[in-house]
CSV table of C-alpha atoms in Angstrom, one decimal:
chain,number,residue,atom,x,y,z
A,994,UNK,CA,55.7,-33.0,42.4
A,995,UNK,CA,55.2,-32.3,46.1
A,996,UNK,CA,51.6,-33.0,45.5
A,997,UNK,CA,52.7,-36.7,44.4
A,998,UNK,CA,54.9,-37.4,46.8
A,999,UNK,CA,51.9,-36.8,49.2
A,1000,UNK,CA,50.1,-38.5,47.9
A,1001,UNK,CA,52.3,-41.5,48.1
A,1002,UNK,CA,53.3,-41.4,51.7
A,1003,UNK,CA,50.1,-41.0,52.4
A,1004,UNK,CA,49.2,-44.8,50.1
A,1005,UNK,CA,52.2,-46.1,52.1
A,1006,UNK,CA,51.2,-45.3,55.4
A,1007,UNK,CA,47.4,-47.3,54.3
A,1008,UNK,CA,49.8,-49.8,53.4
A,1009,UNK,CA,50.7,-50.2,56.9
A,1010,UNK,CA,47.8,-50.1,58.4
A,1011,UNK,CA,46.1,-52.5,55.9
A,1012,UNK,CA,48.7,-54.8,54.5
A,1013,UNK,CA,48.1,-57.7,56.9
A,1014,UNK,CA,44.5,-57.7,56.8
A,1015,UNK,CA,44.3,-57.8,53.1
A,1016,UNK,CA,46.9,-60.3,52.6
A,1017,UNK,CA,45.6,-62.6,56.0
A,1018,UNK,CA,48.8,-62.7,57.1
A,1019,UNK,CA,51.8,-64.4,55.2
A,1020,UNK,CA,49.4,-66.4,53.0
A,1021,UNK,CA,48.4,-65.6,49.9
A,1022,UNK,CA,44.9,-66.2,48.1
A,1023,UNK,CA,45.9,-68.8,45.4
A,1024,UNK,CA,45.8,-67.4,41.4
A,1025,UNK,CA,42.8,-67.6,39.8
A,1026,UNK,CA,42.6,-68.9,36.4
A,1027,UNK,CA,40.2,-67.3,33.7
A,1028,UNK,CA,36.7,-68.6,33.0
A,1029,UNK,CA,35.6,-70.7,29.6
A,1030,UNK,CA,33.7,-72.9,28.2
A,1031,UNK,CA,29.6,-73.2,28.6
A,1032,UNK,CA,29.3,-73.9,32.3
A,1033,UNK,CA,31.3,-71.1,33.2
A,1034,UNK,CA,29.8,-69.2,30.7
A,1035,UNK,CA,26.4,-69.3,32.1
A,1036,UNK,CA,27.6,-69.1,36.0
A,1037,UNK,CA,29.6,-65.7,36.0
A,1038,UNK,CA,27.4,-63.1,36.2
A,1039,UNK,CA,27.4,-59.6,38.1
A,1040,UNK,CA,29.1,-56.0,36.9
A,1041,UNK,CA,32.3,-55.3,37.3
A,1042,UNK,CA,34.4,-51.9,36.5
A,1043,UNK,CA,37.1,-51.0,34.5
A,1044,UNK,CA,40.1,-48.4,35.5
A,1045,UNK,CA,41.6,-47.0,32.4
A,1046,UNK,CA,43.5,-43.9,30.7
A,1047,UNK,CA,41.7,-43.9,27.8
A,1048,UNK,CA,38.8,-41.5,27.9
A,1049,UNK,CA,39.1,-41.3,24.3
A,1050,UNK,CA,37.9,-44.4,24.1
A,1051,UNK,CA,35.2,-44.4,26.3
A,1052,UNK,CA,33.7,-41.5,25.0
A,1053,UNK,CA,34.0,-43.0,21.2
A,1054,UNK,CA,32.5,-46.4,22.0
A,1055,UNK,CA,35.4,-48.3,21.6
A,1056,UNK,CA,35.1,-49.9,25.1
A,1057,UNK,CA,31.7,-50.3,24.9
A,1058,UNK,CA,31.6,-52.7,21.7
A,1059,UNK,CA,34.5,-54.6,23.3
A,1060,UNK,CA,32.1,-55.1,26.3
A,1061,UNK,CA,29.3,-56.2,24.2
A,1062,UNK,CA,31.7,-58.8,22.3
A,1063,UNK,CA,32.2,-60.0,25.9
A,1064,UNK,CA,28.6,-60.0,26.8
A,1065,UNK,CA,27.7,-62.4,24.1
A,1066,UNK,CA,30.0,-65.2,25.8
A,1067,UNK,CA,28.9,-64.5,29.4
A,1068,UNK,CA,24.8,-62.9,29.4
A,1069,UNK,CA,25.3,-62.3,32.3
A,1070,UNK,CA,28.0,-60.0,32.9
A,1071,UNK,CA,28.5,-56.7,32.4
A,1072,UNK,CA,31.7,-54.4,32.0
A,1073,UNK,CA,31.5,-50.5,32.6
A,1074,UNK,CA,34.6,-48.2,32.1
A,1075,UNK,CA,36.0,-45.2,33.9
A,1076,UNK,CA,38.5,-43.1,32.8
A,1077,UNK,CA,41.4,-41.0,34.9
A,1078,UNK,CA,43.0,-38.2,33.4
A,1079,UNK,CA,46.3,-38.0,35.4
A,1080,UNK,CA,46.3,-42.2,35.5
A,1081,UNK,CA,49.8,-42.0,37.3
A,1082,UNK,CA,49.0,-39.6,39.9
A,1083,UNK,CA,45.3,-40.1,40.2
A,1084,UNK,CA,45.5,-44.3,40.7
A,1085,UNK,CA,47.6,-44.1,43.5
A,1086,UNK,CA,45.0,-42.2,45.5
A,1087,UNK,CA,42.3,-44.9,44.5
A,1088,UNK,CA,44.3,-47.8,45.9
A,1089,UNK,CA,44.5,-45.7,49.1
A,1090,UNK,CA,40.8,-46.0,49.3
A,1091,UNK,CA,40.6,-49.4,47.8
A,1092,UNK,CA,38.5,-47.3,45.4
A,1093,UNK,CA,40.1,-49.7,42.1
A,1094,UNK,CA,37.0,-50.8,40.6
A,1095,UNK,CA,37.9,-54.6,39.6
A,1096,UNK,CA,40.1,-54.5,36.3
A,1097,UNK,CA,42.6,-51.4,36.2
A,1098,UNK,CA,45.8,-50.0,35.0
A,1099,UNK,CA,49.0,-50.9,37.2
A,1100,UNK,CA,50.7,-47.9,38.4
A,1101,UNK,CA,54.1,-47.6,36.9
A,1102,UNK,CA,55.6,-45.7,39.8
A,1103,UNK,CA,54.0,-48.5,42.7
A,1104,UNK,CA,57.0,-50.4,43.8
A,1105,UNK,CA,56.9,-54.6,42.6
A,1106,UNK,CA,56.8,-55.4,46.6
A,1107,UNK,CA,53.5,-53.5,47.0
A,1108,UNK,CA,52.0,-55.7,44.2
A,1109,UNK,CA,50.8,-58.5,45.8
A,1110,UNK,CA,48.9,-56.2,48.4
A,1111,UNK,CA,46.7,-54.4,45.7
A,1112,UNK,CA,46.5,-57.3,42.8
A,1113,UNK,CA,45.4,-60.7,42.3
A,1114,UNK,CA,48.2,-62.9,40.9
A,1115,UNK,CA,47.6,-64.5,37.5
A,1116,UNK,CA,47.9,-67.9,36.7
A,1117,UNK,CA,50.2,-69.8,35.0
A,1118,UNK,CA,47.7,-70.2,31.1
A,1119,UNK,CA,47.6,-65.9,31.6
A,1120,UNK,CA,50.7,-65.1,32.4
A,1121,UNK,CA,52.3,-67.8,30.1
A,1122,UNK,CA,52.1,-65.2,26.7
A,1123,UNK,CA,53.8,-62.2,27.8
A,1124,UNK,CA,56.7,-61.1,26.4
A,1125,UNK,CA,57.8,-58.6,29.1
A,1126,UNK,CA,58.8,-60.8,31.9
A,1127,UNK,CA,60.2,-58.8,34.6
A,1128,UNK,CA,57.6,-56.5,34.6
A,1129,UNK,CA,54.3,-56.7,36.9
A,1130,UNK,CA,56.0,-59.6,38.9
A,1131,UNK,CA,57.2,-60.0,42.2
A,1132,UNK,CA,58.5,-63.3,44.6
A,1133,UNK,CA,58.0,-65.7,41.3
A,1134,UNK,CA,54.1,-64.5,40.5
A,1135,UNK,CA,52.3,-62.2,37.8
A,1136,UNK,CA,49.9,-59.3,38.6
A,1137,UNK,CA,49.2,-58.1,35.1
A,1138,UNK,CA,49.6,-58.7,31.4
A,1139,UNK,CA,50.6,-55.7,29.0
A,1140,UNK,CA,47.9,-54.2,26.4
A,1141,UNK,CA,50.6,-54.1,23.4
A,1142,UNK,CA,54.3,-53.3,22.6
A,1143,UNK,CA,55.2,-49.7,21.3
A,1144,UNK,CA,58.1,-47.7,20.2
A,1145,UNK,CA,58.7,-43.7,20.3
A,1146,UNK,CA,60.1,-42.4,17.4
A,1147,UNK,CA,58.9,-39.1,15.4
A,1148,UNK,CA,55.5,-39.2,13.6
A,1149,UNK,CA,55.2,-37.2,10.3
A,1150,UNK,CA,53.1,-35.5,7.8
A,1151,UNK,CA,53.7,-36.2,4.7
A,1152,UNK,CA,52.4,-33.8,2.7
A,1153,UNK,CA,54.1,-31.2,5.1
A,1154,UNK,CA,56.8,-32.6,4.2
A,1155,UNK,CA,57.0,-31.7,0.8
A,1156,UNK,CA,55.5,-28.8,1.1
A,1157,UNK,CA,58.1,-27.8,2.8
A,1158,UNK,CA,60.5,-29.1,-0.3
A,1159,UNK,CA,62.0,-32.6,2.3
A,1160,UNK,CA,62.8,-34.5,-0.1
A,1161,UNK,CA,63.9,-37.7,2.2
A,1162,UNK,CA,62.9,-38.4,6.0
A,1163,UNK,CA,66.1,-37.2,8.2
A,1164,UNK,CA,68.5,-39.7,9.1
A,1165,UNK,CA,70.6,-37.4,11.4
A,1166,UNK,CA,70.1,-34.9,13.5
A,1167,UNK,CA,71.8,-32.4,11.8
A,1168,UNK,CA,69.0,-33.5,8.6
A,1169,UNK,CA,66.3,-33.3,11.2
A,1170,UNK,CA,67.5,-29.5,12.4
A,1171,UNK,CA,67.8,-29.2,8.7
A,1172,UNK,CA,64.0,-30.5,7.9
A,1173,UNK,CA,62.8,-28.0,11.3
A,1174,UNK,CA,64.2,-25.0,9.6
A,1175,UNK,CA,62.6,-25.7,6.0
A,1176,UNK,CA,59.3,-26.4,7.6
A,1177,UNK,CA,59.2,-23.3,9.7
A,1178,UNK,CA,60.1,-21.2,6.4
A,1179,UNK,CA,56.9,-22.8,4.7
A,1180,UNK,CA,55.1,-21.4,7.5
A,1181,UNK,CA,54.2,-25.3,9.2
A,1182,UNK,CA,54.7,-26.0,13.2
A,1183,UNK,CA,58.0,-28.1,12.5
A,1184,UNK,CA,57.4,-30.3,15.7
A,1185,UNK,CA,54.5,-30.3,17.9
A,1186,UNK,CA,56.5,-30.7,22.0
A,1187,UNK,CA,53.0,-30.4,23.7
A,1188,UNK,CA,54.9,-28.4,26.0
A,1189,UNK,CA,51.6,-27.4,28.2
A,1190,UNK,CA,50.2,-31.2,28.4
A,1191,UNK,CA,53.6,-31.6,30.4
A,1192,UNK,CA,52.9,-35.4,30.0
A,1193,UNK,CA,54.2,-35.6,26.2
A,1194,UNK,CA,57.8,-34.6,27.9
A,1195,UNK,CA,58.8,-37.8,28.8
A,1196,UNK,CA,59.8,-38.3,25.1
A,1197,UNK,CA,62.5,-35.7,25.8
A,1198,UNK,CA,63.9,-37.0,29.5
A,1199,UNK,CA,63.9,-40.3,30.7
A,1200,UNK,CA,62.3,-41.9,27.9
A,1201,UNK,CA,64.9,-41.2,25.5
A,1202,UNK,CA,67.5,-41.2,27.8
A,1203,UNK,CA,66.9,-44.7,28.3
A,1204,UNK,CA,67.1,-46.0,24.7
A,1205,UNK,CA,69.6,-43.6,23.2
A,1206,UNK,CA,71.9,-45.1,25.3
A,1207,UNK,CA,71.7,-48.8,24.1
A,1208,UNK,CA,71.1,-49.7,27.9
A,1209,UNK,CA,67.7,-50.8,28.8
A,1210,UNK,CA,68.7,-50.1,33.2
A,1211,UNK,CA,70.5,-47.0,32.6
A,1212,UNK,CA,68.0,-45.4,34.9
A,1213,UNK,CA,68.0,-48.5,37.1
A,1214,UNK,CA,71.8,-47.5,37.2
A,1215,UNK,CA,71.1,-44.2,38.7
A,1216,UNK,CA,71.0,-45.5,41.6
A,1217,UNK,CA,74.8,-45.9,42.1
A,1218,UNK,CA,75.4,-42.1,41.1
A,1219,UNK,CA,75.2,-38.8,43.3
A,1220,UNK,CA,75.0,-36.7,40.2
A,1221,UNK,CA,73.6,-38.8,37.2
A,1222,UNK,CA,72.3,-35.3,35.7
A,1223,UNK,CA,75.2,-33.5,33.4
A,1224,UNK,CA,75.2,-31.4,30.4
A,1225,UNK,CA,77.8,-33.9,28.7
A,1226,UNK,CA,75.8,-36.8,29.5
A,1227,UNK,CA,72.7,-38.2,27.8
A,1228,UNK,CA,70.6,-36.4,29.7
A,1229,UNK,CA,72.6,-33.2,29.0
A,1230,UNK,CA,72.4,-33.9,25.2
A,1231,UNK,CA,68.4,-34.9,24.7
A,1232,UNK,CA,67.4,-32.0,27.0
A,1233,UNK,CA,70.0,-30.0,25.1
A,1234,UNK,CA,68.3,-30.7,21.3
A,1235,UNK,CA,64.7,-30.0,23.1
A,1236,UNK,CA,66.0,-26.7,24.7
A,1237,UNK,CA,67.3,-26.0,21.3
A,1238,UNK,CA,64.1,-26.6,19.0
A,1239,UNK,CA,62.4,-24.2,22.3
A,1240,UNK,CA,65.3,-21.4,21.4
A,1241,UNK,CA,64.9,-21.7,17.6
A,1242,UNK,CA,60.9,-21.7,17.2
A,1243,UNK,CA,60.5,-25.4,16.2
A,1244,UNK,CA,57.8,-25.7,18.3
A,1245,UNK,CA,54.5,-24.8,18.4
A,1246,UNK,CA,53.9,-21.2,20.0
A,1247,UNK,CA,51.2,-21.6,22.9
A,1248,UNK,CA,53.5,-23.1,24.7
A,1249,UNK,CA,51.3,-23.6,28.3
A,1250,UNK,CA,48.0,-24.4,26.8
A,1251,UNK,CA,47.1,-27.5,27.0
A,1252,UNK,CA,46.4,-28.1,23.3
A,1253,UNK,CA,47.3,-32.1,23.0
A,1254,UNK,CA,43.7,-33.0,21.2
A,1255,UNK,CA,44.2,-29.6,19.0
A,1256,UNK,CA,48.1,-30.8,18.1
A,1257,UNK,CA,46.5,-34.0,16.3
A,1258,UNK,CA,44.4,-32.0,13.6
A,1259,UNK,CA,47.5,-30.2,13.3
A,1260,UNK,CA,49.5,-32.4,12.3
A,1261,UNK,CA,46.4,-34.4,10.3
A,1262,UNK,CA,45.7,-31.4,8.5
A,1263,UNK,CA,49.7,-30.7,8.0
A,1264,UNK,CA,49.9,-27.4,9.7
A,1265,UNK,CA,52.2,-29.5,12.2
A,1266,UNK,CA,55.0,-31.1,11.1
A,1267,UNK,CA,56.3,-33.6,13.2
A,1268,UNK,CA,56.0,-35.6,17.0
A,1269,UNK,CA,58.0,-37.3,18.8
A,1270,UNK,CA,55.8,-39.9,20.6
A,1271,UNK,CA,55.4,-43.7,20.3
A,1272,UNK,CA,53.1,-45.3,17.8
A,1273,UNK,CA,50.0,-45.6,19.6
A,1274,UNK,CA,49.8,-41.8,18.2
A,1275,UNK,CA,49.5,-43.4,14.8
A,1276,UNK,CA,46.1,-44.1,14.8
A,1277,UNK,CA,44.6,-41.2,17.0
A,1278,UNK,CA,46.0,-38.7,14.2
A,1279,UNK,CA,43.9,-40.6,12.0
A,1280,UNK,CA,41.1,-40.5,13.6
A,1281,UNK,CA,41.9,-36.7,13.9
A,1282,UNK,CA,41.5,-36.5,10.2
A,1283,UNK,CA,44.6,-37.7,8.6
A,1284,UNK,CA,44.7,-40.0,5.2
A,1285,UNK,CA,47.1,-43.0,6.6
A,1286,UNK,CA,48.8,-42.9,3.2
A,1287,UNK,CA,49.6,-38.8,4.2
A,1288,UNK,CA,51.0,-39.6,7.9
A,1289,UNK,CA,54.8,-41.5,8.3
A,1290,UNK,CA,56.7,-42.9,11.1
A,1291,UNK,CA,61.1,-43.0,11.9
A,1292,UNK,CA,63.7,-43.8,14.5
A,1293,UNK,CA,64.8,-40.1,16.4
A,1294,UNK,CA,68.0,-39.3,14.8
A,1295,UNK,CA,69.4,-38.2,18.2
A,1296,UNK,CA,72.8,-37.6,16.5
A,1297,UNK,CA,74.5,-37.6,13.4
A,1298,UNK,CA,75.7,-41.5,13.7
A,1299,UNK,CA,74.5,-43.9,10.9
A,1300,UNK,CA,72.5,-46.1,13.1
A,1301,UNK,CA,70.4,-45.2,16.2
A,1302,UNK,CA,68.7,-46.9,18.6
A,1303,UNK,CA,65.0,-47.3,19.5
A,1304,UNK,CA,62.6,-48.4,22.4
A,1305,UNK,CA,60.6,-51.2,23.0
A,1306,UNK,CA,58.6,-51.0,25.4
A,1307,UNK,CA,55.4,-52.5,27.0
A,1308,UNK,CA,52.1,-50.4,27.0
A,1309,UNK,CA,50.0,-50.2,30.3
A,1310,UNK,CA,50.0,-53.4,32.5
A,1311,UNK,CA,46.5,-54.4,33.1
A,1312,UNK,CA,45.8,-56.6,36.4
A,1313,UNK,CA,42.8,-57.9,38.8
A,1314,UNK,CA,42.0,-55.5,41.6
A,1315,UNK,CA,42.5,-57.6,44.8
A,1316,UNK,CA,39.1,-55.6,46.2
A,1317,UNK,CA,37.2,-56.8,43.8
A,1318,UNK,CA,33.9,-58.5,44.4
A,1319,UNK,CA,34.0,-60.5,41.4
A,1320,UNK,CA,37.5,-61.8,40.8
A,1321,UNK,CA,36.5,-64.8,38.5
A,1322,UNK,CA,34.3,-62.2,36.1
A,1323,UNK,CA,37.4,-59.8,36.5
A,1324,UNK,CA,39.7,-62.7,35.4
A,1325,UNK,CA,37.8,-63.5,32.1
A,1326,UNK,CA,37.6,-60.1,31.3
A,1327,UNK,CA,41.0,-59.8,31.5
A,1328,UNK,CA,42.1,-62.5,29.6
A,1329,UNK,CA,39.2,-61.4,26.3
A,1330,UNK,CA,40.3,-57.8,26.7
A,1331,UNK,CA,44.3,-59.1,26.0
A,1332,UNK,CA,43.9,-62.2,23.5
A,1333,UNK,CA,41.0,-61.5,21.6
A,1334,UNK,CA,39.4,-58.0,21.1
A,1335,UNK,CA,41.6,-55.9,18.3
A,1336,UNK,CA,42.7,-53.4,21.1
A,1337,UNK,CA,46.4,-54.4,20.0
A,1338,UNK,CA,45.8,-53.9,16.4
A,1339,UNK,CA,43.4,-50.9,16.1
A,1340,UNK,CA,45.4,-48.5,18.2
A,1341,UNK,CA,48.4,-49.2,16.2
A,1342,UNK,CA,50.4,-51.5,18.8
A,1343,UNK,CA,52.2,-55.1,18.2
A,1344,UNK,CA,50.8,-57.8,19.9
A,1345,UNK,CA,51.8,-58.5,23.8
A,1346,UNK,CA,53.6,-61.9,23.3
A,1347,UNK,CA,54.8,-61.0,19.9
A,1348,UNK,CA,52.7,-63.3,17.8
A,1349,UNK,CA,52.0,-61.5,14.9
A,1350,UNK,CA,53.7,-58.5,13.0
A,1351,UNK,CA,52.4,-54.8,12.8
A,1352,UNK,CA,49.3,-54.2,11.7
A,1353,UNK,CA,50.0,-50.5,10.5
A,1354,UNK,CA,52.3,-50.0,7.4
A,1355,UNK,CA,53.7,-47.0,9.5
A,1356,UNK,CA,55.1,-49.2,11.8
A,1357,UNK,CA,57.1,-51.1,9.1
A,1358,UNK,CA,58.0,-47.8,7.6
A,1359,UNK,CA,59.9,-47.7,10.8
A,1360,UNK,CA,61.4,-50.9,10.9
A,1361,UNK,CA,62.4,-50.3,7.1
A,1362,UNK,CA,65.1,-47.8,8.4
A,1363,UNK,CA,66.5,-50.7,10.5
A,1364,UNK,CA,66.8,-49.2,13.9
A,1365,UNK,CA,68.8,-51.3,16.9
A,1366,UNK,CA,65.6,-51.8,19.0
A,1367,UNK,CA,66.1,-51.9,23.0
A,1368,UNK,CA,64.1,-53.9,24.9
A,1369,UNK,CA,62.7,-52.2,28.0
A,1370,UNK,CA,63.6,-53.8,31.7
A,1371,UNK,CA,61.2,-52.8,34.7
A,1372,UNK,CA,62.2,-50.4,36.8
A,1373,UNK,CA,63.7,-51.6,40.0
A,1374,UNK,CA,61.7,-51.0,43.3
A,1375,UNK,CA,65.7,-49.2,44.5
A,1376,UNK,CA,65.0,-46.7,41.5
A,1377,UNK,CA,61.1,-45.8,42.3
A,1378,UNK,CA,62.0,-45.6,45.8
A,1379,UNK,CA,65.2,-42.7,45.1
A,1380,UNK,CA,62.8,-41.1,43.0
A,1381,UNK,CA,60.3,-40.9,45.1
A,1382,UNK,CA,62.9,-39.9,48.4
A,1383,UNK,CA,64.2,-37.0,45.7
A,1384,UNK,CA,60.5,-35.9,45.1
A,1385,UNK,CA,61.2,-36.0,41.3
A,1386,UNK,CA,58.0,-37.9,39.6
A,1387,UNK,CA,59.5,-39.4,36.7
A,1388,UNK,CA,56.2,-40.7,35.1
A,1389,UNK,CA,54.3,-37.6,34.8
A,1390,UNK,CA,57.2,-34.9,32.7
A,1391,UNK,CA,56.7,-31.7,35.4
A,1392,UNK,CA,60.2,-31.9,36.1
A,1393,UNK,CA,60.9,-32.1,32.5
A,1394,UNK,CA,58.9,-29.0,31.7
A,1395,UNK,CA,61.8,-27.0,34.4
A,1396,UNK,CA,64.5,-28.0,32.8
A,1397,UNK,CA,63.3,-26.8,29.6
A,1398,UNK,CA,62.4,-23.6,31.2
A,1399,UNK,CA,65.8,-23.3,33.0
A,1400,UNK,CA,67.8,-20.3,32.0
A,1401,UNK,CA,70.8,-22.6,33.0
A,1402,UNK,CA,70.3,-26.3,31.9
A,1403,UNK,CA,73.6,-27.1,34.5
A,1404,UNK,CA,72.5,-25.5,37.0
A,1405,UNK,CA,69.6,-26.9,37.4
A,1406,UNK,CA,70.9,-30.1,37.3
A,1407,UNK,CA,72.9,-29.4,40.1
A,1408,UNK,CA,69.4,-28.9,41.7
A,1409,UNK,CA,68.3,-32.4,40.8
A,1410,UNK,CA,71.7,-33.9,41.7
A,1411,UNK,CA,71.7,-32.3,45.1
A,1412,UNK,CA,68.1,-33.9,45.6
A,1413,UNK,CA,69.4,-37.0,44.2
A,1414,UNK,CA,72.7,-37.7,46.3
A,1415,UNK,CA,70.5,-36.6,49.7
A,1416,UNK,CA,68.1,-39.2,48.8
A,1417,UNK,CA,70.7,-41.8,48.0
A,1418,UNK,CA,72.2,-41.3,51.3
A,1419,UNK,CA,69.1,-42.0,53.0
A,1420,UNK,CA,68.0,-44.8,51.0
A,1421,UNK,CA,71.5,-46.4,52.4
A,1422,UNK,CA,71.3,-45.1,55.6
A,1423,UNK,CA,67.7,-46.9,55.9
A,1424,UNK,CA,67.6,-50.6,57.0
């Protein structure tokens, strides 16, 4: 965490000393639209480079036959992928150096202000389709489009299941506890945390914190607390049913390997029970093996109510560098990549602007048990900026992975509240 706040001082003080010059002042360079038809077909030409997180698909080709689809409209042009494996940590170095290649990721933890100094804006055709409209936007212009529209709920074997003797997919969490304990005695990982990837924690702290709730800004509302962190809150209870599947061996035992591509043929092959991650999982288990008839998908029953909610929520924004050399060529690409390769349907997402329904039946296995789903808002530049004054780094799960570890769940909270209310007092303090 200490490394990451480093790191961004250090991309706000380039900030300083570059902000002007990139952005020539108060003016802006106008949006650039996307390139068709045969003229501008034949014109755009040149190579441009692709940030992304997905290594996976890199390495499998994916990327590569999406770049040849593209390459058939414009001869010319070429597309070449690189992949980070810390994307939220990593990126924010690259802008530093203006190191962005030409189409990339937008950070999730860069404030909406900053924006318009590291991104093109999108026109008005672009931007016109997507669904999630306060995110990637800033003073009344777009700087990216999202890849797809997920959910987090748990992802299930279904053969483990009844090998186990489940005879129906828990509904509350007293069931789930219930369905842990019969998998565990039929010798099956009952829920695979990826405790040692430390990214996979999310799912346990802000993530579902934000949905469980019903109220899409309850970290947004942070702001206004000195101690948002309590055992009787929402964050004291879905830290408290993760510290409890830790204390009662529902999780897998390596706990500080790193073992997130080995916990997918687990739970292909059955020897792991459950997740609980967001659909895009879907089809990577799959891949890892799995029959899709054998692998199922439900709303987290964090409690015993009869009706919970879930997220949805935006994948990865994708925007224009504003260092690139070949903004038109990166505009095009941009646009193909969102509206018509399969991305979207192959790795188990709905469509952006909502046009279609789910392409995987696991997904309407989902919906079938009628969840209340939350719509995700962005989180406000007053939020990213308290997080980042507290040191906590909300978008990578360390400090998820301490209060797991925590012989005292209060206590440590005390230790983020205290960190909290100092950097709420100088947020206010600050002009």
């Amino acid at each position: 965490m200490i490394v990451y706040f480093r790191v961004y001082t250090f991309l706000l003080l380039i900030l300083l000393v570059t902000g002007c010059n990139s952005l020539g002042g108060k003016g802006q360079a106008p949006a650039l639209t996307s390139s068709a038809g045969d003229d501008e077909s034949s014109r755009l030409s040149g190579t441009i480079v692709m940030l992304t997180n997905r290594i996976d698909l890199i390495e499998n080709g994916t990327f590569k036959r999406y770049a040849d689809e593209f390459r058939k409209r414009y001869p010319e042009a070429k597309v070449e992928f690189e992949g980070l494996s810390s994307y939220a940590t990593d990126i924010l170095v690259r802008l530093s150096t203006k190191d962005t290649g030409d189409v990339l990721l937008l950070p999730v933890n860069l404030p909406a202000k900053e924006l318009e100094l590291f991104f093109e804006p999108l026109s008005e055709e672009l931007a016109a389709g997507e669904r999630f409209t306060t995110f990637a936007t800033y003073d009344g212009k777009r700087y990216g489009l999202s890849t797809g529209t997920t959910t987090s709920g748990i992802v299930y074997n279904k053969k483990a299941f009844a090998q186990a003797g489940i005879e129906r997919v828990p509904q509350t969490l007293d069931e789930f506890y219930a369905a842990c304990a019969k998998l565990k005695q039929a010798d099956i990982i009952p829920l695979y945390m990826n405790y040692g990837a430390v990214w996979p924690l999310r799912e346990w702290g802000n993530n579902l914190v934000n949905y469980m709730t019903g109220n899409p800004d309850y970290l947004n509302d942070m702001v206004h607390e000195d101690s948002p962190w309590e055992t009787g809150n929402e964050w004291g209870q879905a830290l408290g049913i993760a510290r409890t599947l830790l204390a009662k061996g529902y999780v897998e035992e390596q706990l500080f390997s790193n073992n997130w591509e080995i916990s997918k043929t687990k739970l292909a092959k059955g020897e792991a029970g459950m997740y609980l991650q967001g659909n895009w999982t879907i089809r990577q288990i799959m891949d890892a093996g799995a029959s899709p008839e054998d692998i199922g998908f439900f709303p987290f029953p964090y409690n015993n109510d009869p009706a919970h909610y879930a997220a949805l929520n935006p994948d990865w924004f994708m925007g224009v560098s504003r260092f690139s050399s070949h903004k038109e060529l990166a505009m095009a690409w941009l646009k193909f990549f969102i509206t018509e390769t399969t991305y979207a349907k192959d790795w188990g997402f709905l469509p952006a602007d909502d046009s279609d329904g789910p392409a995987l039946e696991q997904y309407s296995e989902f919906l079938s048990y009628d969840p209340k789903l939350i719509e995700a808002t962005v989180q406000s530049d007053a939020f990213i900026d308290m997080a980042n004054r507290a040191k906590l780094s909300f978008w990578s799960g360390d400090y998820i992975q301490d209060l797991l570890a925590a012989p005292d769940l209060q206590k440590a909270f005390d230790q983020l509240n205290s960190k909290w209310k100092e950097a709420r007092i100088s947020q206010q303090a600050s002009p």
